[in-house]
C-alpha cells in the first residue's frame, strides 16, 4: 500500500508532495500546518518515506517500512512533551542534520512541534535552514503558520492540510473493515480527527466514554449533578489517556532495558539508574500532556452537543454531530435559547483556557464549568446574556 493511502482527505497536499519527490518543486525546508487530528506528523513521515524510497513511496520496501516505523537511520523525529523546544534539543538535531546520510538519498529532520520553538532555539535552527547541507531536508509541523517564528516560516515551503469531510472519513473507516453504521457514527463524532475516528470505530470503550461525556449536557439538573459530572469527566478522559500511555510506557521501558542489556534479576550497569529516572520523568510529562489532550477532546465533544442544540433550534431537520442523541439534544434546545447555548460554549472554552494556558487543575476548572453550564439555563435570561458571574 502506497505511503499516501492512509492520508484521508489530503489529495491536494499529496499532489504537491509527490511532485516534489519526483523532483518538481523540491525544497530543503517544509512547513506542514493543519488542525489537530488532520495528521500533520503522519503527512511529514509519509513524505519522508517517499523521499527515501526508490519507488516514490511504495510502502513495502525496507526504506518505506523503517521510515514509517520510526527506525530509518536517515530520518530523525523531534517531538517533545515539554511546552517549549530548548536550544539544546535543537542544537543536537542541527549537528545530526549536517551529517551525510547513511543511505544514498536524504538526511531528513522532522520537528513535530515547530510552534514550540523559542526565539533562542529558533535562531539555532535558522542557520541550518538558511544554509542547508545539500542532502538535508527539514520537515516542520505546527497547527497554523502564525504559530511559527516568522524567520523560520518564511524559509519553508508551506503545505496546509485540510480537515477531511465526514464522508471521506467514513469511507476510510469502511475500507479498514468497520461496519458502515459504526463508520458513519465515528466519522460524524470525530469531526475530522482521523485518529479519534479510528478509535471510535474500533473500540467500544472509547465509544462508551464519549457517550458518557456528551450525555452530561442533558444531565445537569442540580449542583450535585454538576459535581458528579466533573468527577466522571476527569475519570473518563483520564482512563482514555492512561490506556494509551500505559502501553507506550511499557514499550519504552523494554527498549531501555534492551539498550542497557538488563535482564530479569540480572546486574544493572551503573548508568542504568539515571537513564531509568530520566525516562520515568519524561513519561510523567507525557502522561500529563496526554490527559490534558483527552480533556480537551472531551470538551470539544461537549461543545458539539450545544452546537447541535443551536442548529436544531433553527432547523428541526438539521443534521447533527450527535445524531444518536437527537432526543437529548432536542430537550436541551427546547429548554434553553440559542443565546444560552452560545454562552455555554463560551464557558467551555473559558475552562479550556484556564487548564491549558493557566495550569488550573482540571478538577477545579471542570467543576466551575459544569456549575456554569447548569446555571446558564436557570438564571433570568437578561442576566445570562449580560454574562453576570453572580450565582442565583
Ligand atoms: Zn518504498
mmCIF file of C-alpha atoms and ligand atoms in Angstrom:
data_model
loop_
_atom_site.group_PDB
_atom_site.id
_atom_site.type_symbol
_atom_site.label_atom_id
_atom_site.label_comp_id
_atom_site.label_asym_id
_atom_site.label_seq_id
_atom_site.Cartn_x
_atom_site.Cartn_y
_atom_site.Cartn_z
ATOM 1 C CA UNK A 1 0.000 0.000 0.000
ATOM 2 C CA UNK A 2 1.398 3.372 -1.031
ATOM 3 C CA UNK A 3 2.553 5.621 1.831
ATOM 4 C CA UNK A 4 -0.028 8.224 0.735
ATOM 5 C CA UNK A 5 -3.054 5.918 1.049
ATOM 6 C CA UNK A 6 -3.760 6.415 4.780
ATOM 7 C CA UNK A 7 -3.796 10.230 4.415
ATOM 8 C CA UNK A 8 -7.527 10.817 4.318
ATOM 9 C CA UNK A 9 -8.762 13.908 2.509
ATOM 10 C CA UNK A 10 -5.267 15.268 1.772
ATOM 11 C CA UNK A 11 -5.274 14.866 -2.013
ATOM 12 C CA UNK A 12 -4.077 18.414 -2.660
ATOM 13 C CA UNK A 13 -1.116 18.059 -0.300
ATOM 14 C CA UNK A 14 -0.256 14.609 -1.646
ATOM 15 C CA UNK A 15 -0.234 16.016 -5.177
ATOM 16 C CA UNK A 16 2.305 18.706 -4.208
ATOM 17 C CA UNK A 17 4.460 16.289 -2.228
ATOM 18 C CA UNK A 18 4.593 13.503 -4.769
ATOM 19 C CA UNK A 19 5.627 16.065 -7.400
ATOM 20 C CA UNK A 20 8.424 17.200 -5.089
ATOM 21 C CA UNK A 21 9.536 13.591 -4.650
ATOM 22 C CA UNK A 22 9.692 13.358 -8.436
ATOM 23 C CA UNK A 23 11.915 16.450 -8.478
ATOM 24 C CA UNK A 24 9.404 19.229 -9.185
ATOM 25 C CA UNK A 25 9.430 21.953 -6.575
ATOM 26 C CA UNK A 26 11.615 20.207 -4.031
ATOM 27 C CA UNK A 27 12.654 22.384 -1.097
ATOM 28 C CA UNK A 28 15.085 21.933 1.792
ATOM 29 C CA UNK A 29 12.539 23.101 4.351
ATOM 30 C CA UNK A 30 8.824 22.395 4.564
ATOM 31 C CA UNK A 31 6.154 23.515 6.990
ATOM 32 C CA UNK A 32 3.026 21.377 7.425
ATOM 33 C CA UNK A 33 0.087 23.050 9.110
ATOM 34 C CA UNK A 34 -3.393 21.817 9.933
ATOM 35 C CA UNK A 35 -5.805 21.415 12.847
ATOM 36 C CA UNK A 36 -5.289 18.692 15.486
ATOM 37 C CA UNK A 37 -6.064 15.300 14.009
ATOM 38 C CA UNK A 38 -5.518 16.349 10.408
ATOM 39 C CA UNK A 39 -2.369 14.248 10.588
ATOM 40 C CA UNK A 40 0.453 16.790 10.219
ATOM 41 C CA UNK A 41 3.115 14.441 11.511
ATOM 42 C CA UNK A 42 1.698 11.491 9.538
ATOM 43 C CA UNK A 43 1.964 13.550 6.352
ATOM 44 C CA UNK A 44 5.538 14.551 7.225
ATOM 45 C CA UNK A 45 6.503 10.922 7.881
ATOM 46 C CA UNK A 46 4.826 9.704 4.682
ATOM 47 C CA UNK A 47 6.713 12.395 2.739
ATOM 48 C CA UNK A 48 9.970 11.309 4.409
ATOM 49 C CA UNK A 49 9.273 7.682 3.414
ATOM 50 C CA UNK A 50 8.509 8.698 -0.165
ATOM 51 C CA UNK A 51 11.779 10.675 -0.313
ATOM 52 C CA UNK A 52 13.778 7.711 0.973
ATOM 53 C CA UNK A 53 12.045 5.181 -1.305
ATOM 54 C CA UNK A 54 13.389 4.432 -4.769
ATOM 55 C CA UNK A 55 9.784 3.989 -5.955
ATOM 56 C CA UNK A 56 8.495 7.293 -4.543
ATOM 57 C CA UNK A 57 6.689 5.790 -1.552
ATOM 58 C CA UNK A 58 5.702 2.190 -2.345
ATOM 59 C CA UNK A 59 5.004 1.467 1.327
ATOM 60 C CA UNK A 60 6.519 -2.005 1.045
ATOM 61 C CA UNK A 61 10.312 -1.667 0.716
ATOM 62 C CA UNK A 62 12.689 -1.543 3.724
ATOM 63 C CA UNK A 63 13.146 2.262 3.317
ATOM 64 C CA UNK A 64 9.401 2.882 3.469
ATOM 65 C CA UNK A 65 8.811 0.435 6.276
ATOM 66 C CA UNK A 66 11.644 1.638 8.522
ATOM 67 C CA UNK A 67 10.680 5.278 7.968
ATOM 68 C CA UNK A 68 7.038 4.605 8.854
ATOM 69 C CA UNK A 69 8.133 2.578 11.891
ATOM 70 C CA UNK A 70 10.438 5.379 13.080
ATOM 71 C CA UNK A 71 13.682 3.416 12.715
ATOM 72 C CA UNK A 72 15.194 4.684 9.445
ATOM 73 C CA UNK A 73 18.825 5.702 10.031
ATOM 74 C CA UNK A 74 18.434 8.905 7.965
ATOM 75 C CA UNK A 75 15.138 10.127 9.415
ATOM 76 C CA UNK A 76 15.168 11.876 12.810
ATOM 77 C CA UNK A 77 11.958 12.880 14.542
ATOM 78 C CA UNK A 78 11.955 15.534 17.254
ATOM 79 C CA UNK A 79 8.846 15.527 19.400
ATOM 80 C CA UNK A 80 8.526 16.998 22.833
ATOM 81 C CA UNK A 81 6.289 16.697 25.843
ATOM 82 C CA UNK A 82 7.629 19.994 27.100
ATOM 83 C CA UNK A 83 5.925 23.295 26.484
ATOM 84 C CA UNK A 84 8.896 24.617 24.537
ATOM 85 C CA UNK A 85 11.745 23.212 22.471
ATOM 86 C CA UNK A 86 15.018 24.101 24.125
ATOM 87 C CA UNK A 87 18.150 25.273 22.386
ATOM 88 C CA UNK A 88 19.998 22.082 23.421
ATOM 89 C CA UNK A 89 17.373 19.881 21.751
ATOM 90 C CA UNK A 90 17.689 21.849 18.541
ATOM 91 C CA UNK A 91 21.499 22.033 18.582
ATOM 92 C CA UNK A 92 21.683 18.232 18.742
ATOM 93 C CA UNK A 93 19.357 17.994 15.774
ATOM 94 C CA UNK A 94 21.269 20.637 13.810
ATOM 95 C CA UNK A 95 24.522 18.731 14.375
ATOM 96 C CA UNK A 96 22.933 15.485 13.151
ATOM 97 C CA UNK A 97 21.477 17.298 10.126
ATOM 98 C CA UNK A 98 24.965 18.180 8.909
ATOM 99 C CA UNK A 99 25.969 14.524 8.606
ATOM 100 C CA UNK A 100 25.865 12.852 5.221
ATOM 101 C CA UNK A 101 23.030 10.315 5.029
ATOM 102 C CA UNK A 102 23.958 6.687 5.686
ATOM 103 C CA UNK A 103 21.900 5.684 2.666
ATOM 104 C CA UNK A 104 22.041 7.171 -0.802
ATOM 105 C CA UNK A 105 19.196 9.611 -0.521
ATOM 106 C CA UNK A 106 18.315 12.242 2.088
ATOM 107 C CA UNK A 107 19.077 13.202 5.683
ATOM 108 C CA UNK A 108 15.580 14.087 6.961
ATOM 109 C CA UNK A 109 14.862 16.002 10.156
ATOM 110 C CA UNK A 110 11.243 16.176 11.331
ATOM 111 C CA UNK A 111 10.191 18.647 14.046
ATOM 112 C CA UNK A 112 6.671 17.790 15.200
ATOM 113 C CA UNK A 113 6.040 20.844 17.356
ATOM 114 C CA UNK A 114 7.662 23.710 15.494
ATOM 115 C CA UNK A 115 5.203 26.023 17.271
ATOM 116 C CA UNK A 116 7.169 25.309 20.467
ATOM 117 C CA UNK A 117 10.430 26.789 19.197
ATOM 118 C CA UNK A 118 11.617 29.691 21.330
ATOM 119 C CA UNK A 119 13.415 32.737 19.910
ATOM 120 C CA UNK A 120 16.631 31.163 21.108
ATOM 121 C CA UNK A 121 16.098 27.638 19.716
ATOM 122 C CA UNK A 122 14.550 29.127 16.583
ATOM 123 C CA UNK A 123 17.781 31.019 15.962
ATOM 124 C CA UNK A 124 19.796 27.840 16.382
ATOM 125 C CA UNK A 125 17.594 26.212 13.751
ATOM 126 C CA UNK A 126 17.530 29.183 11.430
ATOM 127 C CA UNK A 127 21.164 28.862 10.419
ATOM 128 C CA UNK A 128 20.702 25.208 9.470
ATOM 129 C CA UNK A 129 17.685 26.068 7.349
ATOM 130 C CA UNK A 130 19.360 29.073 5.719
ATOM 131 C CA UNK A 131 22.478 27.204 4.706
ATOM 132 C CA UNK A 132 21.348 23.632 4.260
ATOM 133 C CA UNK A 133 23.648 20.742 3.554
ATOM 134 C CA UNK A 134 22.817 19.575 0.013
ATOM 135 C CA UNK A 135 21.112 16.338 1.040
ATOM 136 C CA UNK A 136 19.341 17.573 4.164
ATOM 137 C CA UNK A 137 15.581 18.192 4.332
ATOM 138 C CA UNK A 138 13.742 19.799 7.267
ATOM 139 C CA UNK A 139 10.076 18.937 7.822
ATOM 140 C CA UNK A 140 8.345 21.155 10.384
ATOM 141 C CA UNK A 141 4.804 20.712 11.722
ATOM 142 C CA UNK A 142 2.566 23.207 13.534
ATOM 143 C CA UNK A 143 -1.160 23.904 13.983
ATOM 144 C CA UNK A 144 -1.070 27.149 11.974
ATOM 145 C CA UNK A 145 1.526 29.170 10.072
ATOM 146 C CA UNK A 146 1.177 32.020 12.596
ATOM 147 C CA UNK A 147 2.358 29.693 15.383
ATOM 148 C CA UNK A 148 5.839 29.519 13.854
ATOM 149 C CA UNK A 149 8.523 32.200 14.134
ATOM 150 C CA UNK A 150 8.354 34.384 11.052
ATOM 151 C CA UNK A 151 12.079 33.998 10.355
ATOM 152 C CA UNK A 152 11.622 30.230 10.178
ATOM 153 C CA UNK A 153 8.368 30.013 8.290
ATOM 154 C CA UNK A 154 9.465 32.466 5.625
ATOM 155 C CA UNK A 155 12.168 29.987 4.616
ATOM 156 C CA UNK A 156 9.843 26.988 4.388
ATOM 157 C CA UNK A 157 7.625 25.783 1.607
ATOM 158 C CA UNK A 158 4.176 25.673 3.219
ATOM 159 C CA UNK A 159 1.662 22.863 2.906
ATOM 160 C CA UNK A 160 -1.754 23.382 4.504
ATOM 161 C CA UNK A 161 -3.695 20.258 5.399
ATOM 162 C CA UNK A 162 -7.451 20.066 5.076
ATOM 163 C CA UNK A 163 -9.988 18.759 7.575
ATOM 164 C CA UNK A 164 -11.415 15.681 5.844
ATOM 165 C CA UNK A 165 -15.184 15.572 5.310
ATOM 166 C CA UNK A 166 -17.425 13.162 7.217
ATOM 167 C CA UNK A 167 -17.981 11.160 4.023
ATOM 168 C CA UNK A 168 -14.224 10.778 3.416
ATOM 169 C CA UNK A 169 -13.605 9.632 6.969
ATOM 170 C CA UNK A 170 -16.487 7.135 6.830
ATOM 171 C CA UNK A 171 -15.224 5.710 3.550
ATOM 172 C CA UNK A 172 -11.735 5.320 5.022
ATOM 173 C CA UNK A 173 -13.105 3.510 8.089
ATOM 174 C CA UNK A 174 -15.214 1.156 5.976
ATOM 175 C CA UNK A 175 -12.162 0.350 3.844
ATOM 176 C CA UNK A 176 -10.418 -0.528 7.113
ATOM 177 C CA UNK A 177 -13.125 -3.054 7.983
ATOM 178 C CA UNK A 178 -15.617 -1.014 10.055
ATOM 179 C CA UNK A 179 -19.372 -1.654 9.799
ATOM 180 C CA UNK A 180 -20.999 1.107 7.708
ATOM 181 C CA UNK A 181 -23.280 2.265 10.544
ATOM 182 C CA UNK A 182 -20.402 2.378 13.042
ATOM 183 C CA UNK A 183 -18.207 4.128 10.459
ATOM 184 C CA UNK A 184 -20.891 6.773 9.877
ATOM 185 C CA UNK A 185 -21.206 7.395 13.605
ATOM 186 C CA UNK A 186 -17.420 7.522 14.177
ATOM 187 C CA UNK A 187 -16.895 9.860 11.214
ATOM 188 C CA UNK A 188 -19.543 12.295 12.483
ATOM 189 C CA UNK A 189 -18.470 12.181 16.120
ATOM 190 C CA UNK A 190 -14.756 12.615 15.348
ATOM 191 C CA UNK A 191 -15.360 15.852 13.403
ATOM 192 C CA UNK A 192 -12.494 15.150 11.030
ATOM 193 C CA UNK A 193 -9.971 13.870 13.578
ATOM 194 C CA UNK A 194 -8.696 10.644 11.967
ATOM 195 C CA UNK A 195 -7.031 9.065 14.998
ATOM 196 C CA UNK A 196 -10.130 9.696 17.042
ATOM 197 C CA UNK A 197 -12.369 8.318 14.267
ATOM 198 C CA UNK A 198 -10.361 5.088 14.177
ATOM 199 C CA UNK A 199 -10.563 4.690 17.948
ATOM 200 C CA UNK A 200 -14.324 5.328 17.920
ATOM 201 C CA UNK A 201 -14.854 2.870 15.071
ATOM 202 C CA UNK A 202 -12.834 0.034 16.542
ATOM 203 C CA UNK A 203 -13.043 0.383 20.308
ATOM 204 C CA UNK A 204 -16.278 0.018 22.249
ATOM 205 C CA UNK A 205 -14.719 1.556 25.375
ATOM 206 C CA UNK A 206 -13.820 4.735 23.507
ATOM 207 C CA UNK A 207 -17.415 4.922 22.276
ATOM 208 C CA UNK A 208 -18.847 4.453 25.733
ATOM 209 C CA UNK A 209 -16.507 7.082 27.224
ATOM 210 C CA UNK A 210 -17.581 9.582 24.586
ATOM 211 C CA UNK A 211 -21.236 8.743 25.233
ATOM 212 C CA UNK A 212 -20.707 9.405 28.927
ATOM 213 C CA UNK A 213 -19.212 12.838 28.219
ATOM 214 C CA UNK A 214 -21.803 14.066 25.702
ATOM 215 C CA UNK A 215 -24.717 12.846 27.816
ATOM 216 C CA UNK A 216 -23.555 15.101 30.654
ATOM 217 C CA UNK A 217 -25.047 18.057 28.835
ATOM 218 C CA UNK A 218 -28.559 16.759 29.403
ATOM 219 C CA UNK A 219 -27.970 15.587 32.959
ATOM 220 C CA UNK A 220 -27.061 18.789 34.772
ATOM 221 C CA UNK A 221 -30.139 19.256 36.955
ATOM 222 C CA UNK A 222 -28.654 20.140 40.334
ATOM 223 C CA UNK A 223 -25.435 21.287 41.954
ATOM 224 C CA UNK A 224 -24.799 17.650 42.903
ATOM 225 C CA UNK A 225 -25.136 16.604 39.258
ATOM 226 C CA UNK A 226 -22.501 19.182 38.323
ATOM 227 C CA UNK A 227 -20.004 17.816 40.857
ATOM 228 C CA UNK A 228 -20.650 14.240 39.714
ATOM 229 C CA UNK A 229 -20.326 15.238 36.068
ATOM 230 C CA UNK A 230 -16.992 16.999 36.669
ATOM 231 C CA UNK A 231 -15.607 13.967 38.506
ATOM 232 C CA UNK A 232 -16.705 11.471 35.876
ATOM 233 C CA UNK A 233 -15.409 13.754 33.126
ATOM 234 C CA UNK A 234 -11.952 13.656 34.758
ATOM 235 C CA UNK A 235 -12.236 9.862 35.158
ATOM 236 C CA UNK A 236 -13.451 9.111 31.638
ATOM 237 C CA UNK A 237 -10.811 11.239 29.911
ATOM 238 C CA UNK A 238 -8.097 10.058 32.324
ATOM 239 C CA UNK A 239 -8.865 6.399 31.597
ATOM 240 C CA UNK A 240 -8.619 7.010 27.889
ATOM 241 C CA UNK A 241 -5.281 8.802 28.267
ATOM 242 C CA UNK A 242 -3.856 6.131 30.562
ATOM 243 C CA UNK A 243 -4.874 3.345 28.189
ATOM 244 C CA UNK A 244 -2.660 4.930 25.523
ATOM 245 C CA UNK A 245 0.271 5.987 27.720
ATOM 246 C CA UNK A 246 0.385 2.709 29.655
ATOM 247 C CA UNK A 247 1.210 0.734 26.533
ATOM 248 C CA UNK A 248 3.780 3.321 25.421
ATOM 249 C CA UNK A 249 5.479 3.393 28.826
ATOM 250 C CA UNK A 250 5.879 -0.391 28.798
ATOM 251 C CA UNK A 251 7.389 -0.255 25.306
ATOM 252 C CA UNK A 252 9.854 2.491 26.293
ATOM 253 C CA UNK A 253 10.931 0.581 29.392
ATOM 254 C CA UNK A 254 11.510 -2.613 27.378
ATOM 255 C CA UNK A 255 13.601 -0.632 24.869
ATOM 256 C CA UNK A 256 15.653 0.948 27.632
ATOM 257 C CA UNK A 257 16.250 -2.434 29.277
ATOM 258 C CA UNK A 258 17.320 -3.909 25.963
ATOM 259 C CA UNK A 259 19.677 -0.982 25.303
ATOM 260 C CA UNK A 260 21.372 -1.500 28.685
ATOM 261 C CA UNK A 261 21.352 -5.283 28.448
ATOM 262 C CA UNK A 262 19.182 -5.544 31.532
ATOM 263 C CA UNK A 263 17.574 -8.947 32.057
ATOM 264 C CA UNK A 264 15.322 -10.146 34.850
ATOM 265 C CA UNK A 265 17.308 -10.373 38.144
ATOM 266 C CA UNK A 266 20.484 -9.539 36.200
ATOM 267 C CA UNK A 267 23.081 -6.952 37.130
ATOM 268 C CA UNK A 268 22.316 -3.377 36.179
ATOM 269 C CA UNK A 269 25.047 -1.237 34.644
ATOM 270 C CA UNK A 270 25.811 1.888 36.666
ATOM 271 C CA UNK A 271 24.351 4.181 34.002
ATOM 272 C CA UNK A 272 21.012 2.378 34.066
ATOM 273 C CA UNK A 273 19.504 4.022 37.161
ATOM 274 C CA UNK A 274 19.863 7.648 35.958
ATOM 275 C CA UNK A 275 18.621 6.668 32.483
ATOM 276 C CA UNK A 276 15.589 4.988 34.028
ATOM 277 C CA UNK A 277 14.914 8.036 36.212
ATOM 278 C CA UNK A 278 15.113 10.310 33.167
ATOM 279 C CA UNK A 279 12.733 8.059 31.233
ATOM 280 C CA UNK A 280 10.244 7.989 34.090
ATOM 281 C CA UNK A 281 10.343 11.762 34.356
ATOM 282 C CA UNK A 282 9.695 12.290 30.663
ATOM 283 C CA UNK A 283 6.938 9.645 30.702
ATOM 284 C CA UNK A 284 5.265 11.504 33.545
ATOM 285 C CA UNK A 285 5.263 14.684 31.477
ATOM 286 C CA UNK A 286 3.873 12.764 28.529
ATOM 287 C CA UNK A 287 1.094 11.293 30.689
ATOM 288 C CA UNK A 288 0.164 14.764 31.924
ATOM 289 C CA UNK A 289 0.079 16.200 28.452
ATOM 290 C CA UNK A 290 -1.972 13.269 27.141
ATOM 291 C CA UNK A 291 -4.519 13.698 29.959
ATOM 292 C CA UNK A 292 -4.897 17.357 29.041
ATOM 293 C CA UNK A 293 -5.263 16.406 25.364
ATOM 294 C CA UNK A 294 -8.040 13.982 26.232
ATOM 295 C CA UNK A 295 -9.802 16.530 28.437
ATOM 296 C CA UNK A 296 -9.545 18.963 25.558
ATOM 297 C CA UNK A 297 -11.109 16.430 23.217
ATOM 298 C CA UNK A 298 -13.874 15.719 25.736
ATOM 299 C CA UNK A 299 -14.593 19.452 25.945
ATOM 300 C CA UNK A 300 -14.889 19.649 22.163
ATOM 301 C CA UNK A 301 -17.347 16.724 22.313
ATOM 302 C CA UNK A 302 -19.389 18.673 24.835
ATOM 303 C CA UNK A 303 -19.263 21.785 22.634
ATOM 304 C CA UNK A 304 -20.633 19.674 19.778
ATOM 305 C CA UNK A 305 -23.778 18.903 21.810
ATOM 306 C CA UNK A 306 -24.578 22.571 22.421
ATOM 307 C CA UNK A 307 -23.774 23.399 18.819
ATOM 308 C CA UNK A 308 -26.199 20.655 17.771
ATOM 309 C CA UNK A 309 -28.839 22.188 20.067
ATOM 310 C CA UNK A 310 -28.334 25.590 18.406
ATOM 311 C CA UNK A 311 -28.597 24.029 14.947
ATOM 312 C CA UNK A 312 -31.800 22.246 15.955
ATOM 313 C CA UNK A 313 -33.340 25.457 17.279
ATOM 314 C CA UNK A 314 -33.056 26.998 13.814
ATOM 315 C CA UNK A 315 -33.845 23.883 11.784
ATOM 316 C CA UNK A 316 -35.569 20.823 13.270
ATOM 317 C CA UNK A 317 -34.243 18.729 10.361
ATOM 318 C CA UNK A 318 -30.626 19.798 10.815
ATOM 319 C CA UNK A 319 -28.005 17.041 10.578
ATOM 320 C CA UNK A 320 -26.332 16.586 13.968
ATOM 321 C CA UNK A 321 -22.828 15.598 15.040
ATOM 322 C CA UNK A 322 -24.539 13.680 17.848
ATOM 323 C CA UNK A 323 -27.292 12.129 15.755
ATOM 324 C CA UNK A 324 -27.635 9.229 18.213
ATOM 325 C CA UNK A 325 -28.550 11.714 20.950
ATOM 326 C CA UNK A 326 -31.220 13.561 18.936
ATOM 327 C CA UNK A 327 -33.883 13.274 21.687
ATOM 328 C CA UNK A 328 -31.499 14.626 24.354
ATOM 329 C CA UNK A 329 -30.297 17.408 22.042
ATOM 330 C CA UNK A 330 -33.927 18.337 21.301
ATOM 331 C CA UNK A 331 -34.570 18.544 25.026
ATOM 332 C CA UNK A 332 -31.622 20.901 25.508
ATOM 333 C CA UNK A 333 -32.777 23.011 22.565
ATOM 334 C CA UNK A 334 -36.300 23.211 23.991
ATOM 335 C CA UNK A 335 -35.117 24.143 27.489
ATOM 336 C CA UNK A 336 -32.632 26.864 26.559
ATOM 337 C CA UNK A 337 -32.455 29.550 23.886
ATOM 338 C CA UNK A 338 -29.623 29.524 21.334
ATOM 339 C CA UNK A 339 -28.173 32.527 23.212
ATOM 340 C CA UNK A 340 -27.904 30.449 26.386
ATOM 341 C CA UNK A 341 -26.217 27.642 24.493
ATOM 342 C CA UNK A 342 -23.757 30.056 22.906
ATOM 343 C CA UNK A 343 -22.959 31.282 26.398
ATOM 344 C CA UNK A 344 -22.415 27.660 27.458
ATOM 345 C CA UNK A 345 -19.965 27.114 24.627
ATOM 346 C CA UNK A 346 -18.089 30.223 25.802
ATOM 347 C CA UNK A 347 -17.936 28.750 29.302
ATOM 348 C CA UNK A 348 -16.404 25.544 27.938
ATOM 349 C CA UNK A 349 -13.753 27.484 26.039
ATOM 350 C CA UNK A 350 -13.026 29.555 29.153
ATOM 351 C CA UNK A 351 -12.484 26.368 31.204
ATOM 352 C CA UNK A 352 -10.239 25.036 28.473
ATOM 353 C CA UNK A 353 -8.142 28.179 28.534
ATOM 354 C CA UNK A 354 -7.798 28.025 32.320
ATOM 355 C CA UNK A 355 -6.459 24.481 32.149
ATOM 356 C CA UNK A 356 -4.249 24.745 29.102
ATOM 357 C CA UNK A 357 -2.930 28.292 29.458
ATOM 358 C CA UNK A 358 -3.080 28.963 33.181
ATOM 359 C CA UNK A 359 -2.493 25.462 34.610
ATOM 360 C CA UNK A 360 -5.665 25.486 36.735
ATOM 361 C CA UNK A 361 -6.147 21.893 37.995
ATOM 362 C CA UNK A 362 -8.675 20.159 35.690
ATOM 363 C CA UNK A 363 -10.958 19.005 38.514
ATOM 364 C CA UNK A 364 -11.395 22.612 39.695
ATOM 365 C CA UNK A 365 -11.862 24.141 36.268
ATOM 366 C CA UNK A 366 -14.355 21.443 35.277
ATOM 367 C CA UNK A 367 -16.435 21.806 38.447
ATOM 368 C CA UNK A 368 -16.724 25.541 37.896
ATOM 369 C CA UNK A 369 -17.568 24.927 34.236
ATOM 370 C CA UNK A 370 -20.304 22.368 34.976
ATOM 371 C CA UNK A 371 -21.879 24.702 37.536
ATOM 372 C CA UNK A 372 -21.756 27.467 34.937
ATOM 373 C CA UNK A 373 -23.413 25.256 32.312
ATOM 374 C CA UNK A 374 -26.210 24.390 34.721
ATOM 375 C CA UNK A 375 -26.705 27.943 35.964
ATOM 376 C CA UNK A 376 -26.780 29.334 32.459
ATOM 377 C CA UNK A 377 -30.097 27.558 31.950
ATOM 378 C CA UNK A 378 -31.566 28.671 35.253
ATOM 379 C CA UNK A 379 -30.892 32.356 35.544
ATOM 380 C CA UNK A 380 -33.157 35.057 34.206
ATOM 381 C CA UNK A 381 -32.411 35.487 30.566
ATOM 382 C CA UNK A 382 -31.158 39.061 30.624
ATOM 383 C CA UNK A 383 -28.714 38.239 33.346
ATOM 384 C CA UNK A 384 -27.263 35.354 31.347
ATOM 385 C CA UNK A 385 -26.855 37.444 28.256
ATOM 386 C CA UNK A 386 -25.040 40.130 30.177
ATOM 387 C CA UNK A 387 -22.821 37.370 31.477
ATOM 388 C CA UNK A 388 -23.033 38.300 35.169
ATOM 389 C CA UNK A 389 -20.998 35.903 37.277
ATOM 390 C CA UNK A 390 -23.110 36.017 40.496
ATOM 391 C CA UNK A 391 -24.804 32.700 41.200
ATOM 392 C CA UNK A 392 -28.601 32.878 41.643
HETATM 393 ZN ZN1 LIG B 1 9.267 2.129 -0.787
#
